[in-house]
Structures are given as C-alpha cells and as structure tokens.
Tab-separated table of C-alpha atoms and ligand atoms in Angstrom:
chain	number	residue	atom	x	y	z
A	17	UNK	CA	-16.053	17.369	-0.222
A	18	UNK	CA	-15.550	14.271	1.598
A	19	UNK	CA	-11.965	14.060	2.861
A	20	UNK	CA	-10.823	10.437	1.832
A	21	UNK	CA	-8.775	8.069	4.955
A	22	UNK	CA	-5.443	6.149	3.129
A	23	UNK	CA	-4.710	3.581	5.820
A	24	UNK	CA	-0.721	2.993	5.701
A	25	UNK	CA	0.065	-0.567	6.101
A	26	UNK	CA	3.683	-0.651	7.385
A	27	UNK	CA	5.203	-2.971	9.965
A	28	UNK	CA	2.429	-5.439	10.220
A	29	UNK	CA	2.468	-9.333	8.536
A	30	UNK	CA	0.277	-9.976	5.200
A	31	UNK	CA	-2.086	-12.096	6.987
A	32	UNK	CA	-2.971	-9.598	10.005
A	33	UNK	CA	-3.476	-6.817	7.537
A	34	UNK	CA	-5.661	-8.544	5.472
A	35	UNK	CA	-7.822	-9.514	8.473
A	36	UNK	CA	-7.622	-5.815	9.861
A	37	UNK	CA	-8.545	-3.963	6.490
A	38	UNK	CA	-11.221	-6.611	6.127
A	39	UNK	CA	-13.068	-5.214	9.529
A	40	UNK	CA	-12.511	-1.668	8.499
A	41	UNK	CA	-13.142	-1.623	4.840
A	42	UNK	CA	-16.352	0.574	5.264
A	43	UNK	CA	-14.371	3.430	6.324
A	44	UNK	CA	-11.075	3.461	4.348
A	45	UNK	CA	-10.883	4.638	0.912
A	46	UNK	CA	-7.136	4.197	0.372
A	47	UNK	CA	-5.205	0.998	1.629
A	48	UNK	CA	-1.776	1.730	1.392
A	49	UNK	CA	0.998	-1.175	1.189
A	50	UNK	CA	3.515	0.478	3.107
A	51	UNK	CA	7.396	0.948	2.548
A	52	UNK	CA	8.478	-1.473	4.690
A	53	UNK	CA	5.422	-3.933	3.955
A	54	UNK	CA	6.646	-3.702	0.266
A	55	UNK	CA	10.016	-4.245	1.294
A	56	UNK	CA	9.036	-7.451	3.013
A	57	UNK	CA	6.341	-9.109	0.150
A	58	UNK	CA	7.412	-7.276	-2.993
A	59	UNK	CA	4.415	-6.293	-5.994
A	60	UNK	CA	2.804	-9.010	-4.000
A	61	UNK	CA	1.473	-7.341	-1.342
A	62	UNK	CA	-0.454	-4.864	-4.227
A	63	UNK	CA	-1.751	-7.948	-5.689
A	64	UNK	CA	-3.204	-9.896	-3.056
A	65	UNK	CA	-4.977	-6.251	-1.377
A	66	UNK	CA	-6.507	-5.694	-4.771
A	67	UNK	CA	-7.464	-8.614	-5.636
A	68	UNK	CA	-9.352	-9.117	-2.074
A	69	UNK	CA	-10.542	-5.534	-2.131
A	70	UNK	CA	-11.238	-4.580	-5.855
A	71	UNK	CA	-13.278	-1.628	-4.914
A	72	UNK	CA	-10.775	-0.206	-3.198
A	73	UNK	CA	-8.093	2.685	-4.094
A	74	UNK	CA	-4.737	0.533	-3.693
A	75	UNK	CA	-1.540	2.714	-2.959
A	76	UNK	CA	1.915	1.723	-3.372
A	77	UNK	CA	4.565	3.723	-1.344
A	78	UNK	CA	7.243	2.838	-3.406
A	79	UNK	CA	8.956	6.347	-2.584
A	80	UNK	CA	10.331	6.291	-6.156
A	81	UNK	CA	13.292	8.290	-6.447
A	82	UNK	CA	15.330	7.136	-9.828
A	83	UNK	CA	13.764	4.807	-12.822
A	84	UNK	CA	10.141	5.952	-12.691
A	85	UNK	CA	8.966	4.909	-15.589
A	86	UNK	CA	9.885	0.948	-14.731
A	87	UNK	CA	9.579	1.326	-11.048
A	88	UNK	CA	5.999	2.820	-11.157
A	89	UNK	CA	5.082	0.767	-14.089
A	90	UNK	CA	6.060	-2.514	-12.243
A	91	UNK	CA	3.497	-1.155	-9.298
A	92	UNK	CA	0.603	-0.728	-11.949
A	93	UNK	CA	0.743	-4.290	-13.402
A	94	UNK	CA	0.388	-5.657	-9.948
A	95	UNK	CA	-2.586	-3.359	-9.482
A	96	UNK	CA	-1.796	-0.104	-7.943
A	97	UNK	CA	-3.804	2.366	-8.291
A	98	UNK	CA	-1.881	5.285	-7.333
A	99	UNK	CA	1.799	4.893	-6.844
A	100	UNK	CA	4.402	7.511	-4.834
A	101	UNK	CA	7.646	9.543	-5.802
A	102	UNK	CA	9.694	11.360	-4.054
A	103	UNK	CA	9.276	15.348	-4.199
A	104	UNK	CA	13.329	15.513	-3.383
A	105	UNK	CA	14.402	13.490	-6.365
A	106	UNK	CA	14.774	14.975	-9.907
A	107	UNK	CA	11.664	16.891	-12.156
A	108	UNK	CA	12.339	14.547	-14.989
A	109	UNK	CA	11.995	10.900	-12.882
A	110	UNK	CA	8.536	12.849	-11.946
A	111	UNK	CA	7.453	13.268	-15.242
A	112	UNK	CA	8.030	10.105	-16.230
A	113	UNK	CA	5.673	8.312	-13.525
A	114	UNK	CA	3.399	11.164	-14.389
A	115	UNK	CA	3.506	9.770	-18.118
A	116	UNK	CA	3.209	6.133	-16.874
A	117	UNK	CA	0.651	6.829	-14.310
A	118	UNK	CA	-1.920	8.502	-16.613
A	119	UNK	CA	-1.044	6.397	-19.942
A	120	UNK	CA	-2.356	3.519	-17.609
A	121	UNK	CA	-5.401	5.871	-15.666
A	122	UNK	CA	-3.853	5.307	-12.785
A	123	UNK	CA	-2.187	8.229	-10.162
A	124	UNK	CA	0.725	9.905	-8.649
A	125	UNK	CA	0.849	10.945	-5.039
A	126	UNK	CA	4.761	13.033	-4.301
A	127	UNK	CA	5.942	12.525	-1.198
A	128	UNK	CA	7.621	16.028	-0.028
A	129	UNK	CA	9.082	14.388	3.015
A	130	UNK	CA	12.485	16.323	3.296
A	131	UNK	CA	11.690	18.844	0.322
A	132	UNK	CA	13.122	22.416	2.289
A	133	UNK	CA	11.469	25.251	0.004
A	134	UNK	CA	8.116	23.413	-0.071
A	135	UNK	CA	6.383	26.462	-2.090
A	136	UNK	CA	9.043	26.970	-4.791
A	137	UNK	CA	8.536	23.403	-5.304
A	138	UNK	CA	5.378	22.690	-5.152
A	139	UNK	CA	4.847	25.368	-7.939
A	140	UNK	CA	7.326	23.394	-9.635
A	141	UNK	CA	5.503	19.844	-8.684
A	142	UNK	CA	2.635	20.961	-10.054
A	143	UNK	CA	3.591	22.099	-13.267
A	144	UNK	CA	4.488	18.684	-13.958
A	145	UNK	CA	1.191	17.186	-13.458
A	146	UNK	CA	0.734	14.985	-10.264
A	147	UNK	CA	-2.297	14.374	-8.765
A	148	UNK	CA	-1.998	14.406	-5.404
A	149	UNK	CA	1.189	16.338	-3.096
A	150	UNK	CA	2.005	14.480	0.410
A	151	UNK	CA	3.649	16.831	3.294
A	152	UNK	CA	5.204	14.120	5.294
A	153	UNK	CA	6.615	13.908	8.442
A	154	UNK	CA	8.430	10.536	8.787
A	155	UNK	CA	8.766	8.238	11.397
A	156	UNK	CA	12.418	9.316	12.209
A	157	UNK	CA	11.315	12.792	12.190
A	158	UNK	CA	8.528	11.748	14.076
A	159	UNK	CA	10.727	11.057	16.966
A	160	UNK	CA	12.322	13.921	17.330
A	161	UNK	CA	9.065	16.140	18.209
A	162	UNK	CA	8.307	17.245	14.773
A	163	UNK	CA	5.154	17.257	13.267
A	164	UNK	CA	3.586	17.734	9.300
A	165	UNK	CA	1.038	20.216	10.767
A	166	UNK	CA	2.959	23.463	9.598
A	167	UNK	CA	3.674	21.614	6.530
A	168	UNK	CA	0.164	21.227	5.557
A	169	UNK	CA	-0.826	24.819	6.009
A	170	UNK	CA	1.891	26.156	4.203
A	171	UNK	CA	0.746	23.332	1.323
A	172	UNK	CA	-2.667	24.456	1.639
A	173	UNK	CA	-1.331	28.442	0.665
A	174	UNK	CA	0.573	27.211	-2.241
A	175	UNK	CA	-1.433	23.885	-3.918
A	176	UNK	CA	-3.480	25.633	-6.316
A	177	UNK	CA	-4.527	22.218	-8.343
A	178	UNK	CA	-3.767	18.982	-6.760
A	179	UNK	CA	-5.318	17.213	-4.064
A	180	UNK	CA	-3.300	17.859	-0.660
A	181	UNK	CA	-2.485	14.934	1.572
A	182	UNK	CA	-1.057	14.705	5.177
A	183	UNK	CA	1.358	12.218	6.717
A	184	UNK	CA	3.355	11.218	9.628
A	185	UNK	CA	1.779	10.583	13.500
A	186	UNK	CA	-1.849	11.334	12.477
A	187	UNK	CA	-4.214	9.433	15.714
A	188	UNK	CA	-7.607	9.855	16.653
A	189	UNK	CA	-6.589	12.234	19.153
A	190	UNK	CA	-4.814	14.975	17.017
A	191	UNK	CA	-6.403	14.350	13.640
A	192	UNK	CA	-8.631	17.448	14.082
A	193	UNK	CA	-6.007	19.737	14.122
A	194	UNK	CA	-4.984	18.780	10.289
A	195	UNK	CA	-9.009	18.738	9.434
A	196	UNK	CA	-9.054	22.729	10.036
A	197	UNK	CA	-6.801	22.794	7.132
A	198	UNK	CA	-9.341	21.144	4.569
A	199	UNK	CA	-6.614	18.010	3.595
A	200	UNK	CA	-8.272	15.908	0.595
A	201	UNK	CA	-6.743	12.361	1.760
A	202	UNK	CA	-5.434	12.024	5.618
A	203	UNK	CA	-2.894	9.324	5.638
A	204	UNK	CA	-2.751	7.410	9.521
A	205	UNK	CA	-0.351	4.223	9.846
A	206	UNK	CA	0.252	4.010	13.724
A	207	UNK	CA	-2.373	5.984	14.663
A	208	UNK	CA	-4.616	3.069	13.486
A	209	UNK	CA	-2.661	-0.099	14.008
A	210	UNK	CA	-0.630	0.599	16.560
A	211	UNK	CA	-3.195	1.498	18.548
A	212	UNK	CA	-4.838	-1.298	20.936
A	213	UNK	CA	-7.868	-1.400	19.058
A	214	UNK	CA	-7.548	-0.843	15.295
A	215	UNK	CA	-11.063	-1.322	13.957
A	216	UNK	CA	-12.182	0.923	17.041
A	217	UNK	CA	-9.453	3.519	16.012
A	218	UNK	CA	-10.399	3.754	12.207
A	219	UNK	CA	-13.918	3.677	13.052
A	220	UNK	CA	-13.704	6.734	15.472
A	221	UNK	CA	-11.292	8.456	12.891
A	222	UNK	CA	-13.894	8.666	10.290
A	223	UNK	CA	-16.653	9.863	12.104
A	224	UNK	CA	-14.480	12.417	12.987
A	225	UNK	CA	-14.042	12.872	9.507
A	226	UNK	CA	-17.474	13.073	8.829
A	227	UNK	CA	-18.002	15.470	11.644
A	228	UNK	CA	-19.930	13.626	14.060
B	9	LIG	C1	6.788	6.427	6.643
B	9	LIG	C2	5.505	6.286	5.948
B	9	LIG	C3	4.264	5.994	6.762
B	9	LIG	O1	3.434	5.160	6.020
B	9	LIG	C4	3.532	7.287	7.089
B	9	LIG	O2	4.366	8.091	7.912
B	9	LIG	C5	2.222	7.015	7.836
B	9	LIG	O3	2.486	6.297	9.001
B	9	LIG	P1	2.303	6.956	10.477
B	9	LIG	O4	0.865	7.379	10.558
B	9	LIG	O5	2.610	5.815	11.413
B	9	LIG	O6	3.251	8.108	10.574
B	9	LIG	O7	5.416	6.364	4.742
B	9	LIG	O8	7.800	6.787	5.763
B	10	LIG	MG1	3.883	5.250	3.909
C-alpha cells in the first residue's frame, strides 16, 4: 500500500504556502493547515487550500481538546477533510468528532502527542472509532533530543484497525527509519519547508517513499 505524505503547513505566510504546495502538489496527498497557521488565518486558511486544491486531502490540526462536536464541525464547513483531536483529552469529546466527522464523510486523525500508556489507550482510541492514530513528537519535545520513532513501533504492535501516522522532525535524511515500520501517512513540516529547497525536499521524500 502506498504510504500517503501530509505536508504540515506551520510557521509559513498564506501566500508562500500556496505558492510552495502549488510546486509540490504531485507528491503530497495531505496538505495540512498547521496549528499555528490556523492560529494566524482562522477556517480561512482550510478554505482558500481547498478551494485551490480540490483534489486534495485537506487537514486541519485543530488539536481539539474540549467542544468537538462545534470545533470539528466549524473545520468541515470550511472544507476539511480530516480534522485532529487530542488523544490526552476526554473519550467522550472523541466520540463526538467521531460522530461529526463521519455524519459529514469526512475523518478523524488523534493526536497522541503526550498520551503516557500509548497501548492501553490506543485500545481504548480505537474502540471509539477514529480513523487514523498520530504518535507525535512535538516541536518542544523535539528540542530536547526526543524522537516519535519508538512511538511508532510500539503503535504499530498495538493499532489493530486504524491507519498509523508519524509526526514530529521527519527530513529526507531520517525518514527511512520510520518507513521500516510500515506508517500509512508520514507527516513532515520542517523537514520540507524549512529546508533550503522545499520542492527539492518533498520531491526526494517521495521517491523515497516509493522506494526508488
Ligand atoms: C506541531 C505539529 C507539527 O505540524 C508536526 O510536528 C509536524 O511538523 P515537524 O515535521 O516540523 O515536526 O503539529 O505540534
Ligand atoms: Mg501539525
């Protein structure tokens, strides 16, 4: 199975992204409208990247943590396609983006950035129906050495039904260390546009992916 690339659109202006994702569009399936992006254009951000890129899976990383059902339904009607929660926060604001998410065909990634007994609760996470389970390494974590690499093998032993997705530092130059663990969606930010050429860096990424 094809392993899909979500390219995280974080610290980066509206007009810049648009012109990146516009040179790599071949080779991402996901474009993600990052935390801080959202933070900085609101629902608009979702709008304008799928209206310009219909075709396109459009993520919001809303991080949802209380009020699913309004805060993930306020993502769909701008155009998400898949929307995020937060594996820390309680079952029953997962369940209702769950409810929201597939009364509208849309998705549900959970973010288990911070969960501490991921396989007691990814059991639990799944029961409830997501789609797709993030490990996640954030950017704070990031900087203090850590990695989601042991994350995602210990996902990989427990996930029985969702897709499995991998976060946090992901770059051209480690990403084949995640790809022994079969991940269904690899999730780069940084590793793409921080880099000094992004449409070089996603290109080389996925023919990696594709293994050549
Ligand atoms: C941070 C995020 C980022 O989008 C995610 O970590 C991917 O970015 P990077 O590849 O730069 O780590 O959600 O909370
Ligand atoms: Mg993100």
């Amino acid at each position: 199975m094809d392993i899909k690339l979500q390219i995280a659109l974080d610290d980066i202006d509206l007009e810049s992204a648009l012109e990146v994702v516009k040179q790599i569009e071949d080779v991402v399936d996901i474009i993600e409208i990052g935390t801080p992006f959202m933070m900085l254009y609101g629902m608009k951000a979702v709008e304008t990247f799928k209206t310009n890129f219909p075709q396109k899976l459009v993520l919001c990383d809303a991080k949802i943590m209380d009020a699913g059902k309004l805060e993930s339904k306020l993502t769909f009607d701008y155009g998400a396609d898949i929307v995020t929660v937060l594996g820390v926060t309680d079952d029953l604001t997962i369940i209702d983006v769950v409810k929201e998410a597939h009364a509208n065909n849309k998705q549900v990634m959970v973010d288990m950035i911070c969960v501490e007994n991921l396989k007691e609760r990814i059991e639990t996470i799944e029961e409830l129906g997501v789609d797709i389970i993030a490990v996640h390494t954030g950017v704070d974590q990031q900087a203090s050495g850590r990695t989601p690499l042991d994350d995602l093998k210990e996902m990989k032993k427990y996930a029985k039904k969702s897709q499995v997705a991998v976060a946090g530092g992901l770059n051209q130059n480690n990403i084949k260390d995640y790809l022994e663990y079969n991940p269904d969606i690899v999730i780069v930010g940084g590793g793409i546009l921080g880099s000094e050429n992004p449409v070089l860096a996603a290109k080389t990424i996925n023919k990696i992916l594709k293994g050549e």
